[in-house]
Coordinates of C-alpha atoms and ligand atoms in Angstrom, one line a residue:
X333 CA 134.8 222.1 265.8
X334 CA 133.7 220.9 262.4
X335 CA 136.2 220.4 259.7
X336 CA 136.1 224.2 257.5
X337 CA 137.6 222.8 254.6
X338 CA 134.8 219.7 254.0
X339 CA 132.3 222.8 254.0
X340 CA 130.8 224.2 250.7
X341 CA 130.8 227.6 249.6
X342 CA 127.1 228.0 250.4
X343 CA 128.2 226.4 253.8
X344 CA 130.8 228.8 254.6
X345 CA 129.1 232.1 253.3
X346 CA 126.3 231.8 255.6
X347 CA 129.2 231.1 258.5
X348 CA 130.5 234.2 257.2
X349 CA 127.5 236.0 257.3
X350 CA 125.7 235.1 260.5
X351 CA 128.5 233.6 262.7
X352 CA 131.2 236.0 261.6
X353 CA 133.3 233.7 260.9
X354 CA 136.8 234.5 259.2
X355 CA 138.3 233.6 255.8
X356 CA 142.0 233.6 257.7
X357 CA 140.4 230.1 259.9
X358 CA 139.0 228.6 256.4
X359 CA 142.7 229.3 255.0
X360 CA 143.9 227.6 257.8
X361 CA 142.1 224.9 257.7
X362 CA 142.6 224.4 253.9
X363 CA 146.5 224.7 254.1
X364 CA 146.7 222.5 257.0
X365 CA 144.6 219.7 254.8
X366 CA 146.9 220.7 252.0
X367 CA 149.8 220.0 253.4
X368 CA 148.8 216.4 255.0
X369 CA 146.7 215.3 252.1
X370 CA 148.2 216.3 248.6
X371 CA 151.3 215.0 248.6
X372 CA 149.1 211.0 247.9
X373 CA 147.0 213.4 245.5
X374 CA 149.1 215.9 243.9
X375 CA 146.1 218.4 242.8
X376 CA 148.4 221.4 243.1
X377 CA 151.1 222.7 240.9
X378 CA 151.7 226.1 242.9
X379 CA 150.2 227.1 246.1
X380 CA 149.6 230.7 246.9
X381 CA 150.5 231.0 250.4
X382 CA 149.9 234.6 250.5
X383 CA 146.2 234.3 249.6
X384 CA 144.2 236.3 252.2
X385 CA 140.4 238.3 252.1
X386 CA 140.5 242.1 251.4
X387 CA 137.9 243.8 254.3
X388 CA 136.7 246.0 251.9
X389 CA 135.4 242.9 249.5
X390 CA 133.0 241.3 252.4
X391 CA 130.0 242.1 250.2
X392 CA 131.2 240.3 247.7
X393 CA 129.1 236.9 246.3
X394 CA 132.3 234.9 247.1
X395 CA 133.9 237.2 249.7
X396 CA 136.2 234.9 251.5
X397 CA 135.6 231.4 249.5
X398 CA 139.2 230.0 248.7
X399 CA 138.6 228.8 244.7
X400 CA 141.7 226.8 243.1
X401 CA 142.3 227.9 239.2
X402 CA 143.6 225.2 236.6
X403 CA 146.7 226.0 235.2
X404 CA 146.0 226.9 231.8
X405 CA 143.8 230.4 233.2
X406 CA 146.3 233.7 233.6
X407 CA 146.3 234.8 236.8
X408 CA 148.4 237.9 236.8
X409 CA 152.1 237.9 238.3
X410 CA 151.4 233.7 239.2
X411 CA 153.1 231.4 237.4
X412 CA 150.7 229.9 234.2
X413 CA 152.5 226.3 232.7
X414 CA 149.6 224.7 231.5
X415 CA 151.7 222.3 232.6
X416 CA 153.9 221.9 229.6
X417 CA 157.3 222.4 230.3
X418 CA 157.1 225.0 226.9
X419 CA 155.9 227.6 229.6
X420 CA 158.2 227.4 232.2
X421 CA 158.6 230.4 234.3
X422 CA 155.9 232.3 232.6
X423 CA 153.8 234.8 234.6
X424 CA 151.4 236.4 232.8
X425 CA 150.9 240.4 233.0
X426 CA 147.1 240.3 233.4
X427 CA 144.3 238.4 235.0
X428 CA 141.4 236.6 233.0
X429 CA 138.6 237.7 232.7
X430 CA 137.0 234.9 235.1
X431 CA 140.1 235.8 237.5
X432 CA 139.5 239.4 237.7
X433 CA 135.5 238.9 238.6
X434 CA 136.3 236.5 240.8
X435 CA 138.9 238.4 242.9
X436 CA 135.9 241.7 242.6
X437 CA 134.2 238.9 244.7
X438 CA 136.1 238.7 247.3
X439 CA 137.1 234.9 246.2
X440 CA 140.6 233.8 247.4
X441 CA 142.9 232.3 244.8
X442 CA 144.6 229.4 246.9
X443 CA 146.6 228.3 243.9
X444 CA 147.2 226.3 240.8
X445 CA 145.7 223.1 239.7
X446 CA 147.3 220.5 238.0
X447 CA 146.3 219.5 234.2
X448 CA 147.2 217.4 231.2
X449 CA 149.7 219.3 229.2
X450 CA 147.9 222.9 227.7
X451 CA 144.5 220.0 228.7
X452 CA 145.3 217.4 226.2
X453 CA 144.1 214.2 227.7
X454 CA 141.4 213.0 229.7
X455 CA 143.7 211.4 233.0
X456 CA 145.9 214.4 233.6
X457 CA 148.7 212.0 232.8
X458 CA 150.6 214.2 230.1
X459 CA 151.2 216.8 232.8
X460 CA 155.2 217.6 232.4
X461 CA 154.5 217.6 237.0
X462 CA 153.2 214.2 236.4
X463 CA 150.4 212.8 237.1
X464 CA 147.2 213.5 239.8
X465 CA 145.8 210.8 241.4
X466 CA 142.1 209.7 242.2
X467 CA 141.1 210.3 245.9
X468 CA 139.0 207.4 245.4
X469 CA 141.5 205.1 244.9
X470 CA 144.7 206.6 244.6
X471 CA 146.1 204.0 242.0
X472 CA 143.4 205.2 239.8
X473 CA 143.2 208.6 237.2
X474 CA 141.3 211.4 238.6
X475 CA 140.2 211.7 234.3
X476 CA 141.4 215.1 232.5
X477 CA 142.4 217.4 231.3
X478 CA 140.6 219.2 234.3
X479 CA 142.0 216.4 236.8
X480 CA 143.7 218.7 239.7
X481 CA 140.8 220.5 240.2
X482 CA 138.2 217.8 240.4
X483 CA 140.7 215.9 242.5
X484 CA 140.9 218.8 245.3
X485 CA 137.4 219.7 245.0
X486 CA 137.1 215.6 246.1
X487 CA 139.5 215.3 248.6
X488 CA 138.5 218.6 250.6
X489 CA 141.6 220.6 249.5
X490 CA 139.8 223.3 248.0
X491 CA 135.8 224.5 248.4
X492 CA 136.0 225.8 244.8
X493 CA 137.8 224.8 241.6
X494 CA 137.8 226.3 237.9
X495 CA 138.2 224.0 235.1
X496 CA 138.4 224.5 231.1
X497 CA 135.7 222.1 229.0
X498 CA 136.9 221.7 225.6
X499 CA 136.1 217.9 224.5
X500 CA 134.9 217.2 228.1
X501 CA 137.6 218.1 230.4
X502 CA 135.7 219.8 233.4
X503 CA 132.8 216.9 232.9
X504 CA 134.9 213.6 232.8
X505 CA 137.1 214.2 235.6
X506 CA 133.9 215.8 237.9
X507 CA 132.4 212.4 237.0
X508 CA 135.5 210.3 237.9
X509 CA 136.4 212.0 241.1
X510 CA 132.3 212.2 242.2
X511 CA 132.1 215.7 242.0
X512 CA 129.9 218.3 240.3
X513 CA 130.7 219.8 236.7
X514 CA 129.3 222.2 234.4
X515 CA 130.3 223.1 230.8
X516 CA 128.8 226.4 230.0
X517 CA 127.2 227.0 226.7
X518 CA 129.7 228.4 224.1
X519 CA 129.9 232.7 224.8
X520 CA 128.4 232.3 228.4
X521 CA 131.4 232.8 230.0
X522 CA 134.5 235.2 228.5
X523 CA 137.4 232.8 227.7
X524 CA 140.4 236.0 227.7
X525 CA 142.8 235.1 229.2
X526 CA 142.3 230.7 229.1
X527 CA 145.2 229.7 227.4
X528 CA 144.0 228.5 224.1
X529 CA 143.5 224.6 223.0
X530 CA 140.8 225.3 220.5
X531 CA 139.0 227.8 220.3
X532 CA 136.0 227.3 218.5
X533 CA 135.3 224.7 221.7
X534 CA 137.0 226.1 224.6
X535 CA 134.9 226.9 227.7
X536 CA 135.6 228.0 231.3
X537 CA 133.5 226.2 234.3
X538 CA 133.2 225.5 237.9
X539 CA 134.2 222.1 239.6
X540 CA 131.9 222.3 242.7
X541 CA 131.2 220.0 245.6
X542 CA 127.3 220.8 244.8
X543 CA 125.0 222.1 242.5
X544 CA 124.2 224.8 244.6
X545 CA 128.1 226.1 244.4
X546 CA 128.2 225.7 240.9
X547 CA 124.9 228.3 240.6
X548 CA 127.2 230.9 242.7
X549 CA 129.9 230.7 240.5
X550 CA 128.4 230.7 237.6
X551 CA 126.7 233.9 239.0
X552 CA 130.0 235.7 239.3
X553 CA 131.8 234.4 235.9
X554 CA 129.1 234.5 233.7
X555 CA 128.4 237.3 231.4
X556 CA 129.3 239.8 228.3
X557 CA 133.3 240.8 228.2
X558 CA 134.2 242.6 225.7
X559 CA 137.6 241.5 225.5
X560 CA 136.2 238.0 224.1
X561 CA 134.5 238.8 220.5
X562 CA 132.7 235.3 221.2
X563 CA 131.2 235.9 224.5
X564 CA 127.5 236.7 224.2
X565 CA 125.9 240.2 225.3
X566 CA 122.9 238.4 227.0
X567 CA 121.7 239.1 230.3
X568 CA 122.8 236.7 233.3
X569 CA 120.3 235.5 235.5
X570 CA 120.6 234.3 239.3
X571 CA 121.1 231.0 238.8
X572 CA 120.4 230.3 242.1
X573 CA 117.0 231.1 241.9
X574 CA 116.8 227.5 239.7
X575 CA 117.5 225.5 242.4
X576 CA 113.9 224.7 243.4
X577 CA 113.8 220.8 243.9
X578 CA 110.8 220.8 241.1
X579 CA 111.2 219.2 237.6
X580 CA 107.6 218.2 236.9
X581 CA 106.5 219.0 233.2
X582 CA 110.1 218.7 232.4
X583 CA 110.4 216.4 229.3
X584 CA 113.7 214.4 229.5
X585 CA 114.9 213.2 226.3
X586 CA 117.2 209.6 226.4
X587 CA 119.6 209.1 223.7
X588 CA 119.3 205.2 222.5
X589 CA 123.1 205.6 220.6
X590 CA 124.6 206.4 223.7
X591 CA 123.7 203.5 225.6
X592 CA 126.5 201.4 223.4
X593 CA 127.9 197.9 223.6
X594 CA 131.4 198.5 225.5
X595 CA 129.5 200.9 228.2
X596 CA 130.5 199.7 231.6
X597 CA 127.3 197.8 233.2
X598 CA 127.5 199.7 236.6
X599 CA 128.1 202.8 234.7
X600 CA 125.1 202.0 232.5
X601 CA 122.7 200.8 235.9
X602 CA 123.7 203.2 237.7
X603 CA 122.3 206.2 235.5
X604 CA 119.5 204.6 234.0
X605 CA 118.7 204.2 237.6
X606 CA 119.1 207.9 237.9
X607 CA 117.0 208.8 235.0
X608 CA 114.7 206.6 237.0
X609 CA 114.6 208.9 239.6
X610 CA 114.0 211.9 237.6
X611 CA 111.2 210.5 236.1
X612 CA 109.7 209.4 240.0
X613 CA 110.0 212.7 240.5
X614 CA 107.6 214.3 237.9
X615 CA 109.8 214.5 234.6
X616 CA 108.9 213.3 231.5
X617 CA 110.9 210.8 230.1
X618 CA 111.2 210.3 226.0
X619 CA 113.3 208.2 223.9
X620 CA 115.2 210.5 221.3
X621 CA 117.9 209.6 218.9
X622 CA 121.3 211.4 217.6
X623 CA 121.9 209.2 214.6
X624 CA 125.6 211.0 214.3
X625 CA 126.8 210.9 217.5
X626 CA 129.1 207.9 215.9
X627 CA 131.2 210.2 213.9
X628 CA 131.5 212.5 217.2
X629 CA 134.6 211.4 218.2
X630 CA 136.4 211.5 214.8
X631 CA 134.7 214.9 214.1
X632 CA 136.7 216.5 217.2
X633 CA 139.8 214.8 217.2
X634 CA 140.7 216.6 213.2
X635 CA 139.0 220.2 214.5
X636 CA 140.3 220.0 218.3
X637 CA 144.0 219.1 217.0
X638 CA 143.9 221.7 213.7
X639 CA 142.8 224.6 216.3
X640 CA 145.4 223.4 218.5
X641 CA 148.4 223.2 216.1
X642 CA 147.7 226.6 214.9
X643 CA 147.5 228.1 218.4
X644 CA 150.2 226.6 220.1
X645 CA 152.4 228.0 216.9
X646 CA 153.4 231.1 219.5
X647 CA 154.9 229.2 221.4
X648 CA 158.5 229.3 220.4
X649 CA 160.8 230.3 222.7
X650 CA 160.7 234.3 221.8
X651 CA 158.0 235.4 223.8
X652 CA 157.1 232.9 226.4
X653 CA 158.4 230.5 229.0
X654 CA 161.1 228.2 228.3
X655 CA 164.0 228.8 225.7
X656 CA 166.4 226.3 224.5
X657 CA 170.0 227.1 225.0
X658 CA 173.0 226.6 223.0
X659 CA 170.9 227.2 219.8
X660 CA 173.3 227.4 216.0
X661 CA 170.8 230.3 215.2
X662 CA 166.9 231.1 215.0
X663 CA 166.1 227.9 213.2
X664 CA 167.7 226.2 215.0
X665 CA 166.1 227.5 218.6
X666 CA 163.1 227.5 217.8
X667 CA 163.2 223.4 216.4
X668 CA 165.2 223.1 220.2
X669 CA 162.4 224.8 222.2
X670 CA 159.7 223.0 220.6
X671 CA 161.3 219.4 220.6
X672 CA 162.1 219.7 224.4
X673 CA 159.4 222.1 225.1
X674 CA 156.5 220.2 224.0
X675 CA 155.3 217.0 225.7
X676 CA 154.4 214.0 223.2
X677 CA 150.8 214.1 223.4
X678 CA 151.3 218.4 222.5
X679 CA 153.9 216.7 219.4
X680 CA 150.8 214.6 218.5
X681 CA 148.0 216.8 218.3
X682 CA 150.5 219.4 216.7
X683 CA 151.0 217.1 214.1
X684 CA 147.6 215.3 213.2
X685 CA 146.1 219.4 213.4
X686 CA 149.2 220.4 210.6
X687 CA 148.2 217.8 208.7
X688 CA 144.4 218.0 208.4
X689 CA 144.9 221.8 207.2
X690 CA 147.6 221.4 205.2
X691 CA 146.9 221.6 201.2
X692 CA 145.4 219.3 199.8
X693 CA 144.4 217.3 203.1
X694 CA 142.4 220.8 204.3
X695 CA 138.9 219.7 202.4
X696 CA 139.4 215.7 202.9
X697 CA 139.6 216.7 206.7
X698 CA 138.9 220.0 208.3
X699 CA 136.3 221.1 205.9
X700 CA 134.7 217.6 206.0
X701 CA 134.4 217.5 210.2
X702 CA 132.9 220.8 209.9
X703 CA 130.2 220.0 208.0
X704 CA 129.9 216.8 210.1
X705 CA 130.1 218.9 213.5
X706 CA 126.8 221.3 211.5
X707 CA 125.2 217.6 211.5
X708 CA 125.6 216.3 214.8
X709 CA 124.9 220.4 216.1
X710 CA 120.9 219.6 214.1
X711 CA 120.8 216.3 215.8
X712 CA 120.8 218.2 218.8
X713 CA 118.3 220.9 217.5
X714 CA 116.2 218.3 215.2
X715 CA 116.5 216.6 219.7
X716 CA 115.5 219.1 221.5
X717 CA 111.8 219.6 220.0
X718 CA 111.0 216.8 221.7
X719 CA 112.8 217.4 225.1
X720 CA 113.7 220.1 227.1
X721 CA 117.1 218.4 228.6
X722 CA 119.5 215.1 227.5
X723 CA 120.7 212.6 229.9
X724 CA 123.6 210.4 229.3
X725 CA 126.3 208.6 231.1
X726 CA 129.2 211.5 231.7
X727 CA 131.9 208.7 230.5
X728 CA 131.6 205.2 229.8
X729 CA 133.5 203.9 232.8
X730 CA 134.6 204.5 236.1
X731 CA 138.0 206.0 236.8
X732 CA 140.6 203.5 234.8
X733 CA 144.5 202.3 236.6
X734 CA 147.5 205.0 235.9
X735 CA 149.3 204.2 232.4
X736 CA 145.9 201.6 231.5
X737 CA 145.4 203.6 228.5
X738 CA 148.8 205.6 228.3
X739 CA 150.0 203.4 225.0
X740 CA 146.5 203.6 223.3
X741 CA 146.0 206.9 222.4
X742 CA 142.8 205.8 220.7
X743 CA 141.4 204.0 223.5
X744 CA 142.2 207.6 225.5
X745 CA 140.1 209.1 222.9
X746 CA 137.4 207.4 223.2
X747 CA 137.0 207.8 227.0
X748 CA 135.7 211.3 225.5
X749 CA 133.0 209.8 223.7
X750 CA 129.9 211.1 225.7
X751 CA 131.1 214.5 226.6
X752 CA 132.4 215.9 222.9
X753 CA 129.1 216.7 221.3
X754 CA 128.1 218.8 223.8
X755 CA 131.3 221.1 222.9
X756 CA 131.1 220.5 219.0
X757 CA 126.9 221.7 219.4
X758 CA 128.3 224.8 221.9
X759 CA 125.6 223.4 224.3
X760 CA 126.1 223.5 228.1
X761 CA 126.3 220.0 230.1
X762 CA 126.7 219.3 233.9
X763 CA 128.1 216.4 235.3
X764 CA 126.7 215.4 239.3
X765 CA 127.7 212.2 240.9
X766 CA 124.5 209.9 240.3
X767 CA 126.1 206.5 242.1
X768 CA 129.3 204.0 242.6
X769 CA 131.0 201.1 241.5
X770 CA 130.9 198.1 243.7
X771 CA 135.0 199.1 244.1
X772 CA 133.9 202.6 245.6
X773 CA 134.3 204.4 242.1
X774 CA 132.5 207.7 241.3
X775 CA 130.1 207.2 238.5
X776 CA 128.4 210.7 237.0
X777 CA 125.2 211.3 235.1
X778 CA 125.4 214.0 232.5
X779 CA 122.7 216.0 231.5
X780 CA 122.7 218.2 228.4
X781 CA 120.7 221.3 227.9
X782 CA 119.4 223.6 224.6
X783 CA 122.2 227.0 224.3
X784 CA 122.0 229.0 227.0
X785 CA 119.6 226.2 229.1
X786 CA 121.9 226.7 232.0
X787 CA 118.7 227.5 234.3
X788 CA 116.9 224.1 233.2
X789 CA 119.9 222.2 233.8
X790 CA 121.0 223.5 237.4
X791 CA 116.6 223.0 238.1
X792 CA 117.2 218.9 236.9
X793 CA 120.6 218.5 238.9
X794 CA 119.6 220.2 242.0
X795 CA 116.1 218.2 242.3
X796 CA 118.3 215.0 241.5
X797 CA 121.4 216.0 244.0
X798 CA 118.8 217.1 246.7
X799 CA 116.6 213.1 246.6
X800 CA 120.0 211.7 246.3
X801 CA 123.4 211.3 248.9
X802 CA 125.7 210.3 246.4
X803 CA 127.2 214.0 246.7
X804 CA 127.6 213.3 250.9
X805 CA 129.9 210.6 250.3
X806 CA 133.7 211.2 251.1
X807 CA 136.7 209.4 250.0
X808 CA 138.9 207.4 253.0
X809 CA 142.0 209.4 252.7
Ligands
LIG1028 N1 140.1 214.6 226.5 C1 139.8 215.5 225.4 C2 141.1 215.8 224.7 O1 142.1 215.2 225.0 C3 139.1 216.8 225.9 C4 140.1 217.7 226.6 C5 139.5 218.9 227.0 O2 138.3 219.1 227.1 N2 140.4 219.9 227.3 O3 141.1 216.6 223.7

């Protein structure tokens, strides 16, 4: 018998359907992979053994599909760490929003994915459970902050995986790990209950083995909640009916700033190559420019951090998690909690976000990077009246060694580089595996979209995906 757990969800659902098969054997097969594969990947934070299919949910979109949630998503009565050691032990009282629709579905929540701490980071290494590794090459970053669930979704540990996008962080690590990707547009999907980094940026999104399973879970997740002020009251429509293998007439706009000096060359070949393809098969392709995508990076590292600083403020050993003992008095705990609680990257961003909105250093920084951010947001709109979609490289190189970049928090930063405009414009963005390295390393093409271009995007990755085999391709684990 075929493997179950190197299936998709498309795969499966029609197994379920027509063959009758039952969610109990695809749990099986996933736990048994589990348990012989993760401990050289380490995807997994918790694993919920007790995960099984409710009868009365088998017409559900997603009735029986095993999804894996990152860790920084509530998922009621499991524990939620975000991976900081600040939340130890914390179990939240409700599901999110995604979690609740999801479980309507019939989907079964196998367990939690490892991140970088509350997703800080783009190689999962400032997890407080250390880091994940790349099933490509297991010396290798799987990327971040999104890294367990793109890990897993590579190595056949899971058939779905939820991620949270908010400089790049469901993209980058889809890319690295050769896996699919997508970035909603800012108020498609509700983000109650995501643990906040910032939330001006913040997005939920699915981590898929294809395009086609990234359409179905869009289809479930999508959509107006009322308990997020920032999700949209738009209708959602079946994705699914976008996956039609036809992108003639589509124009296809190529940025010329983001094909930089320092880009690796396979990584540039490689997706000029599939931009290539596109254009073979009927798309038009037009040069465009985004003359600010150079202040991108500084933009989001003063607004990411100053949303960050002010929402990880709750966390301070009253109501959540992890408490310092043998505190002098309330001071005293709360400096205690946050000092042992809090990783060094949280410290960083904690402190660079104090500082730009402090007085005095508020208008020099945070006001300045949000008229900036209004710039780059009309380069995209000034962009796409002469395109109907963006491609780019998803990051500028393949997956880099563990601790390469650990001591050059800059040079971290900048692995972001591609992927942050997309969240600072609110636009969506999908990442699909488009080729390798000559050492066997993912590379991923990312294509960008106009708000609420979700449809246009999933019709240009499923034409590429379906003249292409890159997605076939399995690691040697
Ligand atoms: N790598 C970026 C950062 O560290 C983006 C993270 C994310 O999207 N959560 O901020």
């Amino acid at each position: 018998m075929e493997n179950l757990y190197s299936l998709t969800a498309h795969e499966l659902k029609e197994k379920i359907d027509k063959d009758g098969l039952s969610p109990s054997d695809i749990l099986n097969s996933l736990f048994k992979r589990i348990g012989s594969i993760d401990k050289k990947i380490k995807a997994f934070v918790s694993l919920n053994k007790g995960a099984s299919a409710l009868p009365e949910n088998k017409a559900g979109k997603l009735y029986g599909i095993p999804v894996l949630v990152k860790d920084n998503i509530c998922v009621r009565g499991e524990e939620t760490t975000c991976a900081s050691k600040i939340l130890e032990g914390f179990k939240p009282p409700y599901d999110a929003t995604v979690i609740k629709r999801l479980k309507a579905e019939g989907a079964l929540l196998i367990g939690k994915a490892n991140m970088d701490e509350f997703a800080f980071g783009s190689s999962c290494e400032t997890s407080c459970y250390g880091p994940t590794r790349n099933p490509w090459d297991t010396e290798r970053i799987p990327g971040g902050s999104s890294g367990g669930s793109a890990a897993a979704v590579a190595s056949d540990q899971t058939i779905l995986a939820l991620g949270s996008d908010t400089g790049g962080s469901i993209r980058q690590p889809a890319s690295l790990c050769g896996v699919v990707g997508l970035k909603p547009t800012y108020g498609r999907v509700s983000r109650y209950g995501l643990i906040a980094f910032a939330s001006s940026l913040d997005q939920i999104g699915p981590i898929t083995k294809d395009v086609t399973d990234a359409a179905l879970v869009m289809n479930v997740i999508a959509g107006h909640d009322e308990m997020d002020s920032t999700c949209v009251d738009m209708p959602v429509p079946d994705y699914t009916k976008s996956l039609t293998k036809d992108v003639k007439g589509l124009r296809v706009g190529v940025p010329k700033e983001y094909f930089i000096e320092g880009i690796d060359k396979e990584v540039e070949a490689s997706v000029r190559g599939a931009i290539n393809i596109l254009r073979d098969l009927g798309a038009e392709i037009v040069e465009i420019t985004l003359p600010h995508t150079q202040y991108a990076v500084s933009t989001y590292y003063i607004v990411a951090p100053a949303e960050a600083s002010s929402n990880l403020a709750r966390f301070d050993g009253v109501q959540y998690g992890f408490r310092a003992p043998d505190a002098k008095d309330l001071v005293d705990m709360y400096i205690k909690t946050r000092s042992k609680g809090f990783g060094n990257e949280a410290k960083r961003r904690i402190l660079l976000g104090t500082y730009c909105l402090s007085t005095g250093y508020y208008d020099a920084y945070y006001l300045k990077a949000q008229k900036v951010r209004t710039k780059i947001k009309e380069d995209f709109d000034n962009a796409f009246k002469l395109c109907d979609l963006i491609a780019t490289p998803t990051a500028p190189t393949p997956a880099f060694r563990i601790k390469e970049k650990t001591y050059d928090p800059l040079s971290m930063y900048l692995s972001d580089i591609f992927t942050i405009s997309a969240n600072l414009a609110g636009l969506p963005a999908i990442s699909i595996p488009c080729g390798f390295s000559k050492d066997s390393l993912p590379i991923g093409l990312h294509i960008l979209a106009k708000p609420f271009g979700e449809e246009t995007l999933f019709r240009a990755a499923y034409a590429f995906e379906q003249n292409t085999d890159h997605h076939k391709r399995k690691p040697k684990l």
